[in-house]
CSV table of C-alpha atoms in Angstrom, one decimal:
chain,number,residue,atom,x,y,z
W,1,UNK,CA,0.0,0.0,0.0
W,2,UNK,CA,1.4,3.4,-0.9
W,3,UNK,CA,2.1,5.9,1.9
W,4,UNK,CA,3.3,9.4,2.1
W,5,UNK,CA,6.2,8.6,4.3
W,6,UNK,CA,9.6,9.4,3.0
W,7,UNK,CA,10.3,12.4,0.7
W,8,UNK,CA,7.7,15.1,0.3
W,9,UNK,CA,5.8,15.2,-2.9
W,10,UNK,CA,5.9,17.8,-5.7
W,11,UNK,CA,9.7,18.9,-5.6
W,12,UNK,CA,12.8,16.9,-6.1
W,13,UNK,CA,14.7,15.0,-8.7
W,14,UNK,CA,12.7,13.8,-11.7
W,15,UNK,CA,13.1,10.1,-10.7
W,16,UNK,CA,11.6,10.8,-7.3
W,17,UNK,CA,8.8,12.9,-8.7
W,18,UNK,CA,8.0,10.0,-11.1
W,19,UNK,CA,7.9,7.5,-8.2
W,20,UNK,CA,5.7,9.9,-6.2
W,21,UNK,CA,3.2,10.1,-9.2
W,22,UNK,CA,3.3,6.4,-9.5
W,23,UNK,CA,2.5,6.0,-5.9
W,24,UNK,CA,-0.4,8.5,-6.2
W,25,UNK,CA,-1.8,6.7,-9.2
W,26,UNK,CA,-1.6,3.4,-7.4
W,27,UNK,CA,-3.3,4.8,-4.3
W,28,UNK,CA,-6.0,6.2,-6.5
W,29,UNK,CA,-6.5,2.9,-8.2
W,30,UNK,CA,-6.6,1.2,-4.9
W,31,UNK,CA,-9.1,3.6,-3.6
W,32,UNK,CA,-11.3,3.1,-6.6
W,33,UNK,CA,-11.0,-0.6,-6.3
W,34,UNK,CA,-12.0,-0.4,-2.7
W,35,UNK,CA,-14.9,1.9,-3.5
W,36,UNK,CA,-16.0,-0.6,-6.1
W,37,UNK,CA,-16.0,-3.4,-3.7
W,38,UNK,CA,-17.9,-1.5,-1.1
W,39,UNK,CA,-20.5,-0.5,-3.7
W,40,UNK,CA,-20.9,-4.0,-4.7
W,41,UNK,CA,-21.3,-5.1,-1.0
W,42,UNK,CA,-23.8,-2.3,-0.4
W,43,UNK,CA,-25.7,-3.0,-3.6
W,44,UNK,CA,-25.8,-6.7,-2.8
W,45,UNK,CA,-27.0,-6.1,0.7
W,46,UNK,CA,-29.7,-3.7,-0.6
W,47,UNK,CA,-30.7,-6.3,-3.2
W,48,UNK,CA,-30.9,-8.9,-0.4
W,49,UNK,CA,-33.1,-6.8,1.8
W,50,UNK,CA,-35.5,-6.0,-1.0
W,51,UNK,CA,-35.5,-9.6,-2.2
W,52,UNK,CA,-36.5,-10.7,1.4
W,53,UNK,CA,-39.4,-8.4,1.2
W,54,UNK,CA,-40.5,-9.6,-2.2
W,55,UNK,CA,-40.2,-13.3,-1.1
W,56,UNK,CA,-42.3,-12.6,2.0
W,57,UNK,CA,-45.1,-11.0,0.0
W,58,UNK,CA,-44.9,-13.7,-2.7
W,59,UNK,CA,-45.1,-16.5,-0.1
W,60,UNK,CA,-48.0,-14.7,1.6
W,61,UNK,CA,-49.9,-14.2,-1.6
W,62,UNK,CA,-49.4,-17.8,-2.9
W,63,UNK,CA,-50.4,-19.3,0.6
W,64,UNK,CA,-53.5,-17.2,0.9
W,65,UNK,CA,-54.5,-17.0,-2.7
W,66,UNK,CA,-56.9,-19.9,-2.6
W,67,UNK,CA,-58.6,-18.6,0.6
W,68,UNK,CA,-59.6,-15.3,-0.8
W,69,UNK,CA,-63.1,-14.3,-1.9
W,70,UNK,CA,-64.8,-17.3,-0.3
W,71,UNK,CA,-68.6,-17.0,-0.3
W,72,UNK,CA,-70.7,-18.3,2.6
W,73,UNK,CA,-72.7,-21.4,1.9
W,74,UNK,CA,-76.2,-20.6,0.5
W,75,UNK,CA,-77.8,-22.0,3.7
W,76,UNK,CA,-75.6,-19.9,6.0
W,77,UNK,CA,-77.7,-18.3,8.7
W,78,UNK,CA,-76.6,-17.0,12.0
W,79,UNK,CA,-78.2,-18.6,15.1
W,80,UNK,CA,-81.2,-16.6,16.2
W,81,UNK,CA,-80.6,-14.1,19.0
W,82,UNK,CA,-82.7,-14.9,22.1
W,83,UNK,CA,-85.9,-12.8,21.9
W,84,UNK,CA,-85.7,-12.0,25.5
W,85,UNK,CA,-82.3,-10.2,25.0
W,86,UNK,CA,-83.8,-8.2,22.0
W,87,UNK,CA,-86.9,-7.2,23.9
W,88,UNK,CA,-84.8,-6.3,26.9
W,89,UNK,CA,-83.0,-3.7,24.9
W,90,UNK,CA,-86.2,-2.4,23.3
W,91,UNK,CA,-87.7,-2.0,26.8
W,92,UNK,CA,-84.9,0.2,28.2
W,93,UNK,CA,-86.8,3.4,29.2
W,94,UNK,CA,-85.9,6.2,26.8
W,95,UNK,CA,-85.4,8.4,29.7
W,96,UNK,CA,-82.7,6.1,30.8
W,97,UNK,CA,-80.9,6.5,27.4
W,98,UNK,CA,-81.3,10.3,27.7
W,99,UNK,CA,-79.7,10.3,31.0
W,100,UNK,CA,-76.9,8.1,29.9
W,101,UNK,CA,-76.3,10.2,26.7
W,102,UNK,CA,-75.5,13.1,29.1
W,103,UNK,CA,-72.8,11.2,31.0
W,104,UNK,CA,-70.2,11.5,28.2
W,105,UNK,CA,-70.0,7.7,28.1
W,106,UNK,CA,-70.9,7.7,24.3
W,107,UNK,CA,-69.5,9.6,21.3
W,108,UNK,CA,-72.0,11.6,19.4
W,109,UNK,CA,-72.5,10.9,15.6
W,110,UNK,CA,-70.6,13.3,13.5
W,111,UNK,CA,-72.8,15.8,11.7
W,112,UNK,CA,-72.8,16.3,7.9
W,113,UNK,CA,-74.1,19.7,7.2
W,114,UNK,CA,-75.8,20.5,3.9
W,115,UNK,CA,-76.0,17.1,2.4
W,116,UNK,CA,-79.1,15.8,0.4
W,117,UNK,CA,-81.2,13.8,2.8
W,118,UNK,CA,-81.1,10.0,2.6
W,119,UNK,CA,-84.6,8.7,2.3
W,120,UNK,CA,-86.3,5.5,1.4
W,121,UNK,CA,-90.1,4.9,1.1
W,122,UNK,CA,-90.7,8.5,2.2
W,123,UNK,CA,-88.8,7.9,5.5
W,124,UNK,CA,-85.3,8.9,6.6
W,125,UNK,CA,-82.9,6.0,6.0
W,126,UNK,CA,-80.3,4.5,8.1
W,127,UNK,CA,-77.6,2.7,6.4
W,128,UNK,CA,-75.3,0.3,8.2
W,129,UNK,CA,-72.1,-1.3,6.6
W,130,UNK,CA,-70.2,-3.6,8.7
W,131,UNK,CA,-69.0,-7.3,9.0
W,132,UNK,CA,-69.5,-10.0,11.6
W,133,UNK,CA,-65.8,-10.3,12.1
W,134,UNK,CA,-65.4,-6.6,13.0
W,135,UNK,CA,-65.0,-6.0,16.7
W,136,UNK,CA,-66.1,-2.5,16.5
W,137,UNK,CA,-69.2,-3.3,14.5
W,138,UNK,CA,-70.0,-6.0,17.3
W,139,UNK,CA,-70.0,-3.3,19.9
W,140,UNK,CA,-71.9,-0.7,17.8
W,141,UNK,CA,-74.8,-3.3,16.9
W,142,UNK,CA,-75.8,-3.3,20.7
W,143,UNK,CA,-76.3,0.5,20.6
W,144,UNK,CA,-78.0,0.3,17.2
W,145,UNK,CA,-80.4,-2.4,18.2
W,146,UNK,CA,-81.3,-0.4,21.3
W,147,UNK,CA,-81.7,2.9,19.5
W,148,UNK,CA,-83.6,1.6,16.5
W,149,UNK,CA,-86.0,-0.5,18.7
W,150,UNK,CA,-87.4,2.9,19.9
W,151,UNK,CA,-88.6,3.5,16.3
W,152,UNK,CA,-89.6,0.0,15.1
W,153,UNK,CA,-89.2,-3.7,15.6
W,154,UNK,CA,-86.4,-6.1,14.7
W,155,UNK,CA,-87.2,-9.7,13.8
W,156,UNK,CA,-84.9,-12.6,13.1
W,157,UNK,CA,-81.8,-10.9,14.6
W,158,UNK,CA,-79.0,-13.4,14.5
W,159,UNK,CA,-76.3,-13.9,17.1
W,160,UNK,CA,-72.6,-14.0,16.3
W,161,UNK,CA,-69.2,-13.1,17.6
W,162,UNK,CA,-66.4,-10.9,16.1
W,163,UNK,CA,-63.2,-12.6,14.8
W,164,UNK,CA,-61.2,-14.6,17.3
W,165,UNK,CA,-58.0,-13.4,15.8
W,166,UNK,CA,-58.7,-9.7,15.8
W,167,UNK,CA,-58.6,-7.1,18.7
W,168,UNK,CA,-61.4,-7.6,21.3
W,169,UNK,CA,-61.7,-11.2,20.0
W,170,UNK,CA,-65.0,-13.1,20.1
W,171,UNK,CA,-67.1,-10.1,21.1
W,172,UNK,CA,-70.6,-11.5,21.4
W,173,UNK,CA,-73.1,-9.6,19.5
W,174,UNK,CA,-76.0,-9.6,17.1
W,175,UNK,CA,-75.9,-10.0,13.2
W,176,UNK,CA,-78.0,-8.0,11.0
W,177,UNK,CA,-77.7,-10.6,8.2
W,178,UNK,CA,-81.1,-12.0,7.2
W,179,UNK,CA,-82.8,-9.9,9.8
W,180,UNK,CA,-85.8,-7.6,9.2
W,181,UNK,CA,-86.7,-4.3,10.6
W,182,UNK,CA,-90.2,-2.6,10.3
W,183,UNK,CA,-90.9,0.9,11.3
W,184,UNK,CA,-93.3,3.7,10.5
W,185,UNK,CA,-90.7,6.3,11.2
W,186,UNK,CA,-87.4,5.2,9.7
W,187,UNK,CA,-86.1,2.8,7.1
W,188,UNK,CA,-83.0,0.6,7.9
W,189,UNK,CA,-80.6,-1.1,5.5
W,190,UNK,CA,-77.8,-3.3,6.8
W,191,UNK,CA,-74.9,-4.8,4.9
W,192,UNK,CA,-72.8,-7.5,6.7
W,193,UNK,CA,-69.9,-7.9,4.4
W,194,UNK,CA,-68.4,-11.1,5.8
W,195,UNK,CA,-69.0,-13.8,8.5
W,196,UNK,CA,-66.9,-13.8,11.6
W,197,UNK,CA,-64.2,-15.1,9.2
W,198,UNK,CA,-63.3,-12.0,7.3
W,199,UNK,CA,-62.3,-14.1,4.2
W,200,UNK,CA,-65.9,-15.5,4.0
W,201,UNK,CA,-68.1,-12.9,2.1
W,202,UNK,CA,-71.7,-12.6,3.0
W,203,UNK,CA,-73.1,-9.4,1.4
W,204,UNK,CA,-71.7,-6.8,-1.0
W,205,UNK,CA,-72.9,-3.1,-0.7
W,206,UNK,CA,-74.8,-1.9,-3.7
W,207,UNK,CA,-73.1,0.8,-5.9
W,208,UNK,CA,-75.1,3.5,-4.1
W,209,UNK,CA,-74.3,2.2,-0.7
W,210,UNK,CA,-70.7,2.0,-1.6
W,211,UNK,CA,-70.9,5.7,-2.9
W,212,UNK,CA,-72.3,6.8,0.4
W,213,UNK,CA,-69.5,4.8,2.3
W,214,UNK,CA,-66.8,6.4,0.2
W,215,UNK,CA,-68.3,9.9,0.3
W,216,UNK,CA,-69.2,10.0,4.0
W,217,UNK,CA,-67.0,7.4,5.7
W,218,UNK,CA,-63.6,8.2,7.0
W,219,UNK,CA,-60.6,8.5,4.7
W,220,UNK,CA,-59.4,5.0,5.6
W,221,UNK,CA,-62.6,3.3,4.8
W,222,UNK,CA,-63.3,2.0,8.4
W,223,UNK,CA,-66.3,0.0,9.5
W,224,UNK,CA,-68.8,0.0,10.9
W,225,UNK,CA,-70.1,3.0,8.8
W,226,UNK,CA,-73.5,4.1,9.8
W,227,UNK,CA,-75.2,6.9,7.8
W,228,UNK,CA,-78.1,8.5,9.7
W,229,UNK,CA,-80.2,10.0,6.8
W,230,UNK,CA,-77.0,11.8,5.4
W,231,UNK,CA,-77.2,14.1,8.4
W,232,UNK,CA,-74.9,12.3,10.7
W,233,UNK,CA,-72.5,9.5,10.5
W,234,UNK,CA,-70.8,7.0,12.8
W,235,UNK,CA,-67.5,5.3,12.1
W,236,UNK,CA,-66.3,2.8,14.6
W,237,UNK,CA,-67.6,2.0,18.0
W,238,UNK,CA,-68.9,5.0,20.0
W,239,UNK,CA,-68.5,3.7,23.5
W,240,UNK,CA,-66.1,1.7,25.7
W,241,UNK,CA,-65.7,-1.4,23.5
W,242,UNK,CA,-63.4,-3.1,26.0
W,243,UNK,CA,-66.3,-3.4,28.5
W,244,UNK,CA,-67.7,-6.2,26.4
W,245,UNK,CA,-64.5,-8.2,26.3
W,246,UNK,CA,-65.0,-11.8,27.5
W,247,UNK,CA,-68.7,-11.4,28.1
W,248,UNK,CA,-71.4,-13.7,26.7
W,249,UNK,CA,-74.4,-12.5,24.7
W,250,UNK,CA,-76.6,-13.0,27.7
W,251,UNK,CA,-74.2,-11.2,30.1
W,252,UNK,CA,-74.0,-8.2,27.9
W,253,UNK,CA,-77.8,-8.3,27.3
W,254,UNK,CA,-78.5,-8.2,31.0
W,255,UNK,CA,-75.8,-5.5,31.7
W,256,UNK,CA,-77.1,-3.4,28.9
W,257,UNK,CA,-80.4,-2.9,30.7
W,258,UNK,CA,-78.7,-1.7,33.8
W,259,UNK,CA,-77.3,1.8,33.5
W,260,UNK,CA,-75.4,1.3,36.6
W,261,UNK,CA,-73.0,-1.1,35.0
W,262,UNK,CA,-70.2,-0.1,32.8
W,263,UNK,CA,-71.6,-2.0,29.8
W,264,UNK,CA,-75.1,-0.5,30.3
W,265,UNK,CA,-73.8,3.0,30.7
W,266,UNK,CA,-71.8,2.8,27.4
W,267,UNK,CA,-74.6,1.0,25.3
W,268,UNK,CA,-77.3,3.3,26.7
W,269,UNK,CA,-75.3,6.5,26.2
W,270,UNK,CA,-74.4,5.6,22.6
W,271,UNK,CA,-78.0,4.6,21.9
W,272,UNK,CA,-79.4,7.7,23.4
W,273,UNK,CA,-77.2,9.9,21.2
W,274,UNK,CA,-78.5,8.0,18.1
W,275,UNK,CA,-82.1,8.2,19.2
W,276,UNK,CA,-81.7,11.9,19.7
W,277,UNK,CA,-80.4,12.4,16.1
W,278,UNK,CA,-83.0,10.1,14.7
W,279,UNK,CA,-85.7,12.2,16.4
W,280,UNK,CA,-84.5,15.2,14.5
W,281,UNK,CA,-84.8,13.2,11.3
W,282,UNK,CA,-88.3,12.0,12.1
W,283,UNK,CA,-89.5,15.5,13.2
W,284,UNK,CA,-90.0,14.3,16.7
W,285,UNK,CA,-91.8,11.0,16.0
W,286,UNK,CA,-92.8,8.9,17.8
W,287,UNK,CA,-93.8,11.6,20.3
W,288,UNK,CA,-93.3,9.7,23.4
W,289,UNK,CA,-89.8,8.7,22.5
W,290,UNK,CA,-88.6,11.9,21.2
W,291,UNK,CA,-90.1,13.9,24.0
W,292,UNK,CA,-88.4,11.7,26.5
W,293,UNK,CA,-85.0,11.9,24.8
W,294,UNK,CA,-85.2,15.7,24.7
W,295,UNK,CA,-85.5,16.0,28.4
A,1,UNK,CA,-15.8,19.4,-4.6
A,2,UNK,CA,-17.7,16.7,-6.5
A,3,UNK,CA,-17.6,14.4,-3.5
A,4,UNK,CA,-18.8,17.2,-1.3
A,5,UNK,CA,-21.8,17.7,-3.6
A,6,UNK,CA,-22.5,13.8,-3.5
A,7,UNK,CA,-22.4,14.0,0.3
A,8,UNK,CA,-24.7,17.0,0.4
A,9,UNK,CA,-27.2,15.3,-2.0
A,10,UNK,CA,-27.1,12.1,0.1
A,11,UNK,CA,-27.5,14.2,3.2
A,12,UNK,CA,-30.6,15.9,1.8
A,13,UNK,CA,-32.0,12.5,0.6
A,14,UNK,CA,-31.4,10.9,4.1
A,15,UNK,CA,-32.8,13.9,5.8
A,16,UNK,CA,-36.0,13.8,3.6
A,17,UNK,CA,-36.6,10.1,4.2
A,18,UNK,CA,-36.0,10.5,7.9
A,19,UNK,CA,-38.3,13.4,8.1
A,20,UNK,CA,-41.0,11.4,6.3
A,21,UNK,CA,-40.5,8.4,8.7
A,22,UNK,CA,-40.6,10.7,11.7
A,23,UNK,CA,-43.9,12.1,10.4
A,24,UNK,CA,-45.5,8.6,9.9
A,25,UNK,CA,-44.1,7.4,13.3
A,26,UNK,CA,-45.4,10.6,15.0
A,27,UNK,CA,-48.9,10.0,13.5
A,28,UNK,CA,-48.9,6.4,14.7
A,29,UNK,CA,-47.9,7.6,18.1
A,30,UNK,CA,-50.7,10.1,18.3
A,31,UNK,CA,-53.1,7.4,17.2
A,32,UNK,CA,-51.8,5.0,19.8
A,33,UNK,CA,-52.3,7.5,22.6
A,34,UNK,CA,-55.7,8.7,21.4
A,35,UNK,CA,-57.8,6.2,19.6
A,36,UNK,CA,-56.5,3.6,17.1
A,37,UNK,CA,-59.5,4.1,14.9
A,38,UNK,CA,-58.5,7.8,14.1
A,39,UNK,CA,-55.9,6.2,11.7
A,40,UNK,CA,-56.8,7.1,8.1
A,41,UNK,CA,-56.5,3.5,7.1
A,42,UNK,CA,-59.1,0.9,6.1
A,43,UNK,CA,-60.1,-1.9,8.6
A,44,UNK,CA,-62.2,-3.9,6.1
A,45,UNK,CA,-60.0,-6.9,5.5
A,46,UNK,CA,-56.3,-7.4,4.9
A,47,UNK,CA,-55.6,-3.7,5.2
A,48,UNK,CA,-56.3,-3.1,8.8
A,49,UNK,CA,-54.3,-0.7,10.8
A,50,UNK,CA,-56.3,-1.1,14.0
A,51,UNK,CA,-55.7,-4.8,14.1
A,52,UNK,CA,-51.9,-4.2,13.8
A,53,UNK,CA,-51.5,-1.2,16.0
A,54,UNK,CA,-53.5,-2.8,18.9
A,55,UNK,CA,-52.0,-6.3,18.5
A,56,UNK,CA,-49.7,-7.9,21.1
A,57,UNK,CA,-46.8,-7.1,18.8
A,58,UNK,CA,-47.4,-3.5,19.2
A,59,UNK,CA,-45.8,-3.4,22.5
A,60,UNK,CA,-42.3,-4.8,23.2
A,61,UNK,CA,-40.6,-5.0,26.6
A,62,UNK,CA,-43.6,-3.0,27.9
A,63,UNK,CA,-43.0,-0.1,25.6
A,64,UNK,CA,-45.2,0.8,22.6
A,65,UNK,CA,-43.4,0.0,19.4
A,66,UNK,CA,-44.4,3.5,18.0
A,67,UNK,CA,-42.0,5.0,20.6
A,68,UNK,CA,-39.1,2.9,19.5
A,69,UNK,CA,-39.9,4.0,15.9
A,70,UNK,CA,-40.0,7.7,16.9
A,71,UNK,CA,-36.8,7.3,18.9
A,72,UNK,CA,-35.1,5.6,15.9
A,73,UNK,CA,-35.9,8.4,13.6
A,74,UNK,CA,-35.0,11.1,16.2
A,75,UNK,CA,-31.5,9.6,16.6
A,76,UNK,CA,-31.2,8.9,12.8
A,77,UNK,CA,-31.8,12.6,12.2
A,78,UNK,CA,-28.5,13.3,13.9
A,79,UNK,CA,-26.6,11.3,11.2
A,80,UNK,CA,-28.9,11.7,8.2
A,81,UNK,CA,-28.3,15.3,7.3
A,82,UNK,CA,-25.9,17.1,4.9
A,83,UNK,CA,-23.5,18.2,7.6
A,84,UNK,CA,-23.1,14.6,8.9
A,85,UNK,CA,-22.8,13.2,5.5
A,86,UNK,CA,-20.0,15.6,4.7
A,87,UNK,CA,-18.2,14.6,7.9
A,88,UNK,CA,-15.3,12.1,7.4
A,89,UNK,CA,-15.8,11.0,11.0
A,90,UNK,CA,-15.6,7.2,11.1
A,91,UNK,CA,-17.8,7.3,14.2
A,92,UNK,CA,-20.6,9.1,12.3
A,93,UNK,CA,-20.3,6.9,9.2
A,94,UNK,CA,-20.4,3.7,11.4
A,95,UNK,CA,-23.3,4.9,13.6
A,96,UNK,CA,-25.3,5.8,10.4
A,97,UNK,CA,-24.7,2.4,8.9
A,98,UNK,CA,-25.5,0.5,12.0
A,99,UNK,CA,-28.7,2.5,12.5
A,100,UNK,CA,-29.8,2.0,8.9
A,101,UNK,CA,-29.1,-1.8,9.2
A,102,UNK,CA,-30.9,-1.9,12.5
A,103,UNK,CA,-33.9,-0.1,10.9
A,104,UNK,CA,-34.0,-2.4,7.9
A,105,UNK,CA,-33.8,-5.5,10.1
A,106,UNK,CA,-36.6,-4.3,12.3
A,107,UNK,CA,-38.7,-3.4,9.2
A,108,UNK,CA,-38.2,-6.9,7.8
A,109,UNK,CA,-39.3,-8.5,11.1
A,110,UNK,CA,-42.4,-6.3,11.4
A,111,UNK,CA,-43.3,-7.1,7.8
A,112,UNK,CA,-43.1,-10.8,8.6
A,113,UNK,CA,-45.2,-10.2,11.8
A,114,UNK,CA,-47.9,-8.3,9.8
A,115,UNK,CA,-48.0,-11.0,7.0
A,116,UNK,CA,-47.7,-14.2,8.9
A,117,UNK,CA,-48.6,-13.5,12.4
A,118,UNK,CA,-51.4,-10.8,12.3
A,119,UNK,CA,-52.7,-11.5,8.7
A,120,UNK,CA,-53.2,-7.8,8.5
A,121,UNK,CA,-51.3,-4.8,6.9
A,122,UNK,CA,-51.1,-1.3,8.5
A,123,UNK,CA,-50.5,1.2,5.7
A,124,UNK,CA,-48.8,3.7,8.0
A,125,UNK,CA,-46.7,1.1,9.5
A,126,UNK,CA,-45.8,-0.1,5.9
A,127,UNK,CA,-44.8,3.6,5.1
A,128,UNK,CA,-42.4,3.5,8.1
A,129,UNK,CA,-40.9,0.2,6.9
A,130,UNK,CA,-40.4,1.4,3.4
A,131,UNK,CA,-38.6,4.5,4.7
A,132,UNK,CA,-36.4,2.3,6.9
A,133,UNK,CA,-35.5,0.1,4.0
A,134,UNK,CA,-34.8,3.0,1.6
A,135,UNK,CA,-32.6,4.6,4.3
A,136,UNK,CA,-30.6,1.4,4.4
A,137,UNK,CA,-30.2,1.3,0.7
A,138,UNK,CA,-29.2,5.0,0.5
A,139,UNK,CA,-26.8,4.7,3.4
A,140,UNK,CA,-25.2,1.5,2.2
A,141,UNK,CA,-24.6,2.9,-1.4
A,142,UNK,CA,-23.8,6.4,-0.1
A,143,UNK,CA,-21.3,5.2,2.4
A,144,UNK,CA,-19.5,3.2,-0.2
A,145,UNK,CA,-19.6,6.1,-2.8
A,146,UNK,CA,-18.2,8.6,-0.3
A,147,UNK,CA,-15.7,6.4,1.4
A,148,UNK,CA,-12.7,8.6,2.4
A,149,UNK,CA,-9.3,8.3,0.7
A,150,UNK,CA,-7.3,5.3,1.8
A,151,UNK,CA,-4.2,7.3,1.7
A,152,UNK,CA,-5.2,10.9,1.1
A,153,UNK,CA,-1.7,12.4,1.3
A,154,UNK,CA,-0.3,10.1,-1.3
A,155,UNK,CA,-2.7,11.4,-3.9
A,156,UNK,CA,-1.3,14.9,-3.6
A,157,UNK,CA,0.7,15.5,-6.8
């Protein structure tokens, strides 16, 4: 390896000067060679890292390719929810929902000013887009069933649980799939996109429902998405979802009717806030519900 | 002179990447301490930020992973800027390379966790991973391209 030790560069006899130039050229060449080696090493390491990412993604895609876009069997039907639980929610006094709504235990729906009203059959429409696997949908259905039961009647509500591999696993809840809702005041449409297994498709939103979801949902496209007549929207769970963790459908149903429990306070608060907005959509109908919620 | 310009360009590139990573990590940190559902990210299937950011992997040694990410980019800022890239200091060059390699290794591990353990992808986390891997590529190639002269004095003619 060339060094600068010995005679100084630049001046001296021609022979010495030539030797100095030769050493400099050699050093330059060695430096370039070293740089080339380092570039090859760095380039190789970069390629390896990127290749690892590509391989990971490719392996994942090839292993899950066959499990995508499964459709639920034609005879799929959620187990019916016990009627006593559904009626228990419907019978919670509206005054109790009103009181809970004032506690701050629920998050109010977000207002959409100046949007064209969403109506169906001459009534304000409530649109729900969710999925059975979704833990936040699981929580919000409790509040929705409670709130909508003040304006109409659910039949054939199913029972299900959220995904066992997601956050808040196996949250016990209802399913709107194949259920029916009758009301003189509001129209309700529900889309459950998948079963508790997110890869098993149940329902697909219509083009109009998808448009509403994309227009009024959050930027990330989160579910549940609930559109209250295009005047308010809900994205996600609106109360303390963790309170439901580890509880059975029966346990939640019982606690929901008791505003003294953490579960009851959350569900009733969230339901009370929805009822208050729905009353604005229905011009205060039904009167007994809407006068009670306004107090 | 030319090498100085290269170092400045690398510094600016490294700084931009680090600032982008800091921004994404800061956003994830805010979401972690407020509500995970505030993340602008779908949660309708494979793309599911909430599932990733609230998983058991999101906390390591009792510390939220987002804080590790934020700390990583904060320290990286010290060595990914034009001044640091122009410095011939061996310590700075080594620290930069070690940090970049550590960031890339962590990114690869987290990509594996998302794909094979959680079965969900968080877009914001993916942005952080991409920045970490790009920082590794830039730092590796840049370090090689700006390696100081082996025998600087010998090249003086």
